[in-house]
Amino acid sequence: MDARATIGLTGLATMGRNLARNIARHGHTIAVHNRTTARTTALVDEFGGEGDFVPAESMEEFVASIERPRAIVIMVKAGEPTDAVIDELVPLLDEGDIVVDGGNAHFTDTLRREQALKEQGLHFVGMGVSGGEEGALNGPSIMVGGSDDAYERLGPVLESIAAQVDGTPCCTHVGPDAAGHFVKMVHNGIEYADMQLIAESYDLLRNVAGLEPAAIAGVFREWNDGDLESFLIEITAVVLEHTDAATGSPFVDVVQDAAEQKGTGRWTVQSALDLGVPVTGIAEATFARSLSGHTEQRQAARAVFDTTPDSPEVERNGFVDDVRAALYASKVVAYAQGFDQIAAGSDEHGWDVDLGSMATIWRGGCIIRAQFLDRIKEAYAEEPDLTTLLTTPYFADAVKRGEDAWRRVVATAVTAGVPTPAFSSSLAYFDGLRREHLPAALIQALRDNFGAHTYARVDRDGTFHTAWAGDLSESEA
């Protein structure tokens, strides 16, 4: 077979198929392959008119059809399936060829794979792709890790198929080895927090303000015309106004209240713990999904405890406005924590990630695309070494304006017995961040008491220990 394809893609499930179609639509000749040949045939039969596809039945035929240095995108399930495809591909490749993992891989797997393939003279690229099925087809946000040489080969293709905002492609070379997959992981963690905050807002509007789903849809549509404008707010209104055809009930009432997850939220929290970065909003959102799935425990608790505590009286319109303000402030915290984690990961691994570029490429295509990402982009452009997004004038003013409403919402939720783990933890984080003195001083003193872990003093340099079991004298450690 003539090596005429610019790029190859193997793994033609929904995401892979749509990404292949996107590449073909933008004038690139693409070789396509799937373990089950029927999927390859179906793609070409149904969508062959959209561009130039080069179908292959075998992996050998597939590899031979791609121009050197070959660039091959793998779109299969993360974990062992990805390793299996890599193991099949590598013996067929030549030095300088590029293997791209476009799945939701754990960044530690990407680090391992990049090192292993580098030893064989191959480039391995961990590529985060956000936007779901629609984004893959019509323009995703793409976060590319790997070598400069690999991006030089891939960049023209990937930038052409990415979402475009103000003439700028939502695609960038994040950094070496696993930088792209790390950033995609944190992106997904922010997505967890964002969705949990939206769900808590819905819960409060329904069970405290007394609004029905269709009316709440109208509230979200109104919010989407302002500073909360985002893809997730937009589709929340669509879901809440939908009526189930079979029962005539609001669609949200026929969906089981047990949220699933594919693992990226857990990975984000685990990584944050390793890095010592408090991502409380993301963590609580992840744990909230876990709690929702513990249906037996929830059923047992409902049998013992009152499930309908008295709700406080609220002025409806004022409470709706308060929830909007609390949602915005909490959302700012979630993004600030996520960007803190990206900065910490970049420092830990030497990736030199441009945080402003992350905000730039998330403005379009991805699930967390939102109007205020422009503000984040501007903040990092003005101050690249920004300590925290919360202190930038725009976000600081927004949080100050919403602080009283934020507190009223959390207090009302506690009184009403409506769980708001993401709202509450975000407020606690804000309070902890701005507090002059935290009770951690007592914790450190206790650690020294039972374990001689030492402590620092506020009045002089050095590390100290008190003889708690002796004469209480202090010595420099």
XYZ file of C-alpha atoms in Angstrom:
477
model
C 0.000 0.000 0.000
C 1.235 3.521 -0.817
C 2.145 5.566 2.250
C -0.162 8.455 1.464
C -2.006 9.138 4.746
C -0.912 12.207 6.704
C -1.940 10.655 9.993
C -3.447 7.415 11.251
C -6.062 6.617 13.886
C -6.871 3.252 15.430
C -9.875 2.690 17.670
C -13.136 3.636 15.978
C -15.628 3.733 18.823
C -17.648 6.947 19.020
C -14.830 9.302 20.035
C -12.306 7.790 17.637
C -14.736 7.713 14.734
C -15.747 11.355 15.260
C -12.153 12.510 15.603
C -11.253 10.660 12.379
C -14.150 12.328 10.574
C -13.046 15.725 11.904
C -9.506 15.172 10.600
C -10.795 14.074 7.191
C -13.198 17.006 6.979
C -10.262 19.383 7.355
C -8.511 18.072 4.270
C -6.105 15.599 5.848
C -5.779 12.105 4.433
C -6.297 9.764 7.380
C -5.613 6.033 7.700
C -8.248 4.330 9.849
C -8.151 0.974 11.622
C -10.131 -0.906 14.210
C -9.655 -4.288 15.839
C -13.088 -5.193 14.474
C -12.921 -4.526 10.739
C -16.679 -4.007 10.521
C -16.314 -0.650 12.266
C -13.735 0.508 9.756
C -15.964 -0.545 6.873
C -19.002 1.150 8.433
C -17.107 4.420 8.894
C -15.974 4.568 5.275
C -19.339 3.428 3.909
C -21.291 6.014 5.889
C -18.929 8.982 5.963
C -16.413 8.350 3.181
C -17.729 11.351 1.286
C -16.575 13.712 4.034
C -12.883 13.369 3.188
C -10.028 11.095 2.235
C -10.015 7.923 4.367
C -7.522 5.087 3.897
C -9.092 2.005 5.517
C -6.934 -0.900 6.678
C -7.909 -4.350 7.890
C -4.614 -5.297 9.536
C -2.272 -3.309 11.741
C 0.553 -3.960 9.256
C -1.474 -2.529 6.395
C -2.503 0.422 8.547
C 1.057 1.339 9.534
C 2.328 0.961 5.962
C -0.242 3.483 4.685
C 1.056 6.420 6.762
C 3.745 8.866 5.673
C 6.999 8.920 7.670
C 7.633 9.955 10.305
C 4.384 8.237 11.092
C 1.878 9.861 13.439
C -0.623 7.370 14.854
C -3.441 8.257 17.241
C -4.751 5.548 19.581
C -8.374 6.007 20.694
C -9.128 2.983 22.854
C -10.063 2.439 26.489
C -7.449 3.617 28.988
C -5.267 1.139 30.821
C -4.492 -2.356 29.567
C -6.275 -1.935 26.183
C -3.990 1.021 25.399
C -0.905 -0.961 26.393
C -2.068 -3.835 24.178
C -2.366 -1.592 21.125
C 1.038 -0.018 21.814
C 2.608 -3.453 22.109
C 1.111 -4.407 18.745
C 2.183 -1.173 17.071
C 5.754 -0.711 18.269
C 7.371 -3.634 16.373
C 5.968 -2.182 13.145
C 7.335 1.344 13.632
C 10.581 3.052 12.698
C 12.781 5.421 14.645
C 11.214 8.867 14.897
C 7.624 7.672 14.526
C 5.011 9.160 16.863
C 2.445 7.280 18.941
C -0.365 9.444 20.328
C -2.653 8.319 23.153
C -5.849 10.343 22.815
C -7.699 8.611 25.650
C -8.244 9.573 29.270
C -5.046 7.946 30.475
C -3.659 8.408 33.963
C -0.679 10.717 33.571
C 1.543 8.270 35.451
C 0.869 5.691 32.725
C 1.836 8.312 30.163
C 5.114 8.978 31.972
C 5.870 5.250 31.901
C 4.947 4.808 28.253
C 6.838 7.901 27.111
C 10.028 6.676 28.763
C 9.676 3.152 27.382
C 9.102 4.324 23.794
C 11.863 6.930 23.993
C 14.305 4.105 24.705
C 13.179 2.562 21.397
C 13.662 5.778 19.444
C 9.951 6.600 19.287
C 7.983 9.649 20.370
C 5.037 9.080 22.711
C 2.439 11.811 23.056
C -0.244 11.971 25.745
C -3.051 14.020 24.219
C -6.006 15.213 26.284
C -9.152 15.689 24.215
C -12.155 17.450 25.757
C -15.567 18.084 24.303
C -17.182 14.669 24.220
C -18.618 13.192 21.036
C -19.729 16.542 19.629
C -16.402 18.192 20.339
C -14.450 15.363 18.738
C -16.466 15.838 15.561
C -16.876 19.601 15.405
C -13.855 20.947 17.267
C -12.506 19.832 20.651
C -10.082 21.408 23.073
C -6.780 19.565 22.720
C -4.017 19.404 25.336
C -0.851 17.913 23.847
C 2.108 16.571 25.801
C 5.339 15.179 24.387
C 8.433 16.390 22.588
C 8.823 19.541 20.512
C 9.617 17.401 17.468
C 6.405 15.443 17.883
C 4.319 18.602 18.140
C 5.986 20.066 15.061
C 4.637 17.072 13.138
C 1.221 16.949 14.848
C 0.501 20.624 15.405
C -0.759 21.583 11.920
C -3.298 18.740 11.934
C -4.468 19.148 15.524
C -4.709 22.940 15.422
C -6.805 22.735 12.265
C -9.386 20.382 13.837
C -9.597 22.066 17.257
C -12.309 24.503 18.270
C -11.511 28.083 17.270
C -12.182 31.127 19.474
C -11.400 34.606 18.160
C -9.244 33.007 15.474
C -7.158 31.084 18.011
C -7.196 27.272 17.977
C -8.104 25.613 21.281
C -5.019 23.438 21.025
C -1.547 23.868 22.428
C 1.662 22.043 23.239
C 1.284 21.924 27.029
C 4.751 20.556 27.758
C 6.903 17.413 27.663
C 5.937 13.788 28.368
C 2.736 13.611 30.475
C 1.947 17.330 30.729
C -1.034 17.072 28.368
C -2.695 14.199 30.196
C -2.019 15.813 33.583
C -3.741 19.023 32.513
C -6.639 17.040 31.035
C -6.991 15.193 34.355
C -7.232 18.461 36.287
C -9.638 19.802 33.654
C -11.879 16.838 34.406
C -11.536 17.468 38.137
C -12.718 21.050 37.653
C -15.565 19.618 35.584
C -16.574 17.426 38.551
C -16.677 20.475 40.826
C -18.567 22.558 38.278
C -21.266 19.923 37.825
C -21.615 19.345 41.569
C -22.056 23.065 42.178
C -24.725 23.215 39.473
C -26.477 20.185 40.976
C -26.416 21.753 44.444
C -27.868 24.964 42.997
C -30.685 22.959 41.414
C -31.323 21.135 44.699
C -31.571 24.407 46.631
C -33.828 26.054 44.064
C -36.143 23.053 44.081
C -36.196 22.030 47.726
C -35.739 25.367 49.461
C -37.132 27.897 46.979
C -39.847 25.450 45.901
C -39.353 25.798 42.136
C -40.217 23.006 39.719
C -37.651 21.752 37.179
C -39.140 23.680 34.248
C -38.989 26.924 36.238
C -35.425 26.156 37.324
C -34.543 25.655 33.652
C -35.687 29.221 33.087
C -33.450 30.419 35.921
C -30.446 28.688 34.405
C -31.214 30.155 30.985
C -31.250 33.602 32.549
C -27.970 32.912 34.339
C -26.445 31.791 31.049
C -26.969 35.284 29.661
C -24.658 36.769 32.289
C -21.300 36.127 33.904
C -22.164 32.465 34.501
C -22.406 31.791 30.768
C -20.990 28.331 30.101
C -21.663 25.095 28.275
C -22.661 23.280 31.471
C -25.153 25.977 32.496
C -26.598 25.881 28.995
C -27.166 22.123 28.937
C -28.488 22.149 32.520
C -31.426 24.223 31.272
C -31.964 21.750 28.421
C -32.030 18.766 30.800
C -34.305 20.420 33.358
C -36.934 21.471 30.833
C -37.058 17.992 29.261
C -40.129 15.858 29.970
C -39.947 12.056 30.010
C -42.065 10.683 27.163
C -42.962 7.465 28.976
C -44.209 8.986 32.243
C -44.859 12.647 31.554
C -42.651 13.469 34.536
C -39.706 15.845 34.516
C -36.849 13.861 33.019
C -34.622 14.600 36.006
C -37.132 12.737 38.221
C -36.855 9.465 36.293
C -33.048 9.346 36.368
C -31.577 7.410 39.307
C -29.741 9.689 41.705
C -26.510 7.686 41.705
C -23.777 9.472 39.745
C -21.097 7.425 38.039
C -17.479 8.315 37.328
C -14.672 7.009 35.168
C -11.847 7.804 37.579
C -10.397 11.144 36.510
C -11.905 12.925 39.514
C -10.319 10.419 41.881
C -6.985 10.742 40.068
C -7.144 14.526 40.436
C -7.738 14.289 44.176
C -5.055 11.630 44.650
C -2.555 13.744 42.726
C -3.481 16.845 44.710
C -2.828 14.978 47.955
C 0.569 13.903 46.647
C 1.372 17.490 45.659
C -0.027 18.983 48.882
C -2.533 21.159 47.010
C -5.964 21.669 48.648
C -8.539 21.042 45.906
C -11.435 20.885 48.339
C -14.189 21.654 45.825
C -13.006 18.935 43.453
C -12.566 16.484 46.333
C -16.029 17.081 47.753
C -17.574 16.783 44.305
C -15.831 13.438 43.850
C -16.921 12.200 47.267
C -20.480 13.394 46.602
C -20.624 11.111 43.572
C -19.315 8.261 45.700
C -21.920 8.906 48.392
C -24.717 8.986 45.829
C -23.725 5.493 44.724
C -23.891 4.018 48.244
C -27.598 3.310 47.837
C -27.832 0.657 50.573
C -26.311 2.952 53.168
C -28.581 5.785 52.076
C -31.621 3.551 52.340
C -30.588 2.441 55.828
C -30.100 6.051 56.929
C -33.513 7.075 55.588
C -35.113 4.353 57.714
C -33.600 5.811 60.884
C -33.425 9.564 60.379
C -36.052 12.155 59.477
C -35.831 12.826 55.752
C -38.038 15.935 55.703
C -36.664 18.557 58.117
C -38.483 21.874 58.226
C -37.226 24.242 55.579
C -36.625 27.875 56.478
C -38.806 30.526 54.950
C -37.010 32.345 52.142
C -37.949 35.183 49.865
C -37.872 33.342 46.568
C -36.429 35.936 44.217
C -33.810 37.029 46.706
C -32.807 33.428 47.384
C -32.445 32.701 43.668
C -30.109 35.675 43.380
C -28.145 34.451 46.395
C -27.705 30.999 44.871
C -26.421 32.564 41.664
C -23.842 34.578 43.591
C -22.800 31.544 45.651
C -22.468 29.461 42.507
C -20.212 32.020 40.873
C -17.989 32.440 43.935
C -17.680 28.682 44.422
C -16.925 28.217 40.737
C -14.072 30.729 41.009
C -12.673 28.701 43.927
C -12.853 25.451 41.922
C -10.949 26.943 38.989
C -8.423 28.634 41.281
C -7.733 25.308 42.997
C -7.418 23.512 39.659
C -4.931 26.049 38.318
C -2.988 25.780 41.595
C -2.723 22.037 41.012
C -1.542 22.471 37.421
C 1.133 24.906 38.624
C 2.263 22.488 41.342
C 2.347 19.542 38.931
C 4.303 21.604 36.430
C 6.860 22.519 39.072
C 7.117 18.940 40.307
C 7.768 17.489 36.844
C 9.534 20.411 35.167
C 6.860 20.893 32.510
C 6.845 24.722 32.437
C 3.096 24.837 31.746
C 1.761 28.220 30.614
C -1.371 28.623 32.763
C -2.741 31.398 30.585
C -2.593 29.071 27.587
C -4.725 26.541 29.465
C -7.427 29.151 29.978
C -7.124 30.078 26.299
C -7.662 26.558 24.954
C -10.522 25.833 27.380
C -12.593 28.720 26.005
C -13.999 26.542 23.238
C -14.665 22.899 22.501
C -14.281 21.555 26.027
C -16.906 20.677 28.626
C -15.879 23.446 31.055
C -15.820 26.191 28.443
C -17.129 29.352 30.048
C -17.184 33.094 29.588
C -14.979 33.796 32.568
C -12.069 31.810 31.123
C -11.318 35.001 29.203
C -10.850 36.678 32.580
C -8.503 33.901 33.713
C -6.517 34.260 30.484
C -6.208 38.009 31.106
C -5.180 37.478 34.731
C -2.246 35.236 33.796
C -1.272 37.527 30.922
C -0.948 40.409 33.383
C 0.739 38.346 36.111
C 2.250 35.033 34.890
C 3.455 34.122 38.414
C 0.073 34.807 39.987
C -0.177 33.270 43.477
C -3.914 32.574 43.294
C -6.709 33.596 40.953
C -8.776 34.683 43.958
C -6.596 37.757 44.506
C -6.853 39.183 40.989
C -8.978 42.350 40.959
C -11.800 40.950 38.818
C -12.285 37.720 40.774
C -11.589 39.312 44.154
C -14.326 41.886 43.471
C -16.723 39.165 42.325
C -16.138 37.104 45.470
C -16.455 40.171 47.734
C -19.754 41.089 46.097
C -21.069 37.558 46.506
C -19.671 36.739 49.938
C -22.750 37.647 52.004
C -25.034 35.727 49.639
C -22.638 32.761 49.719
C -22.850 32.641 53.518
C -26.634 32.976 53.507
C -26.967 30.093 51.039
C -24.710 27.753 53.022
C -26.435 28.669 56.300
C -29.866 28.144 54.760
C -28.817 24.812 53.295
C -27.575 23.612 56.701
C -30.828 24.668 58.353
C -32.879 22.980 55.632
C -30.871 19.757 55.725
C -29.908 20.113 52.049
C -26.342 18.846 51.536
C -24.067 21.335 49.797
C -20.582 19.807 50.096
C -19.107 21.788 47.203
C -20.626 25.135 48.223
C -19.667 24.607 51.863
C -16.126 23.377 51.274
C -15.455 26.200 48.814
C -16.575 28.752 51.389
C -14.437 27.067 54.059
C -11.445 27.199 51.712
C -12.022 30.908 51.119
C -12.271 31.538 54.855
C -9.146 29.508 55.527
C -7.187 31.283 52.813
C -7.979 34.777 54.096
C -7.740 34.025 57.836
C -4.835 35.679 59.651
C -4.450 32.854 62.182
C -5.510 29.245 61.653
C -5.835 26.567 64.373
C -2.993 24.676 62.697
C -0.778 26.151 65.425
C -2.511 23.884 67.933
C -2.190 20.890 65.599
C 1.551 21.469 65.273
C 1.930 21.798 69.058
C 0.008 18.541 69.542
C 2.238 16.806 66.990
C 5.274 17.908 68.915
C 3.691 16.735 72.184
C 2.958 13.154 71.148
C 5.589 12.606 68.474
C 8.362 15.167 68.944
C 7.662 16.415 65.406
C 8.960 19.921 66.286
C 7.487 23.304 65.403
C 8.444 26.735 64.148
C 7.866 29.908 66.162
C 6.358 33.202 65.014
C 8.947 35.331 66.802
C 12.266 33.851 65.663
C 13.794 31.558 63.059
C 14.578 27.897 63.660
C 12.899 24.622 64.554
C 12.048 23.780 68.160
C 10.878 21.037 70.510
C 9.338 21.210 73.956
C 10.070 18.522 76.561
C 6.394 17.784 77.188
C 7.041 14.725 79.357
C 9.759 16.508 81.304
C 10.267 20.053 82.561
C 8.529 21.722 79.562
C 11.778 23.357 78.559
C 12.232 24.306 74.928
C 15.237 23.382 72.851
C 16.244 24.093 69.280
C 15.933 20.976 67.178
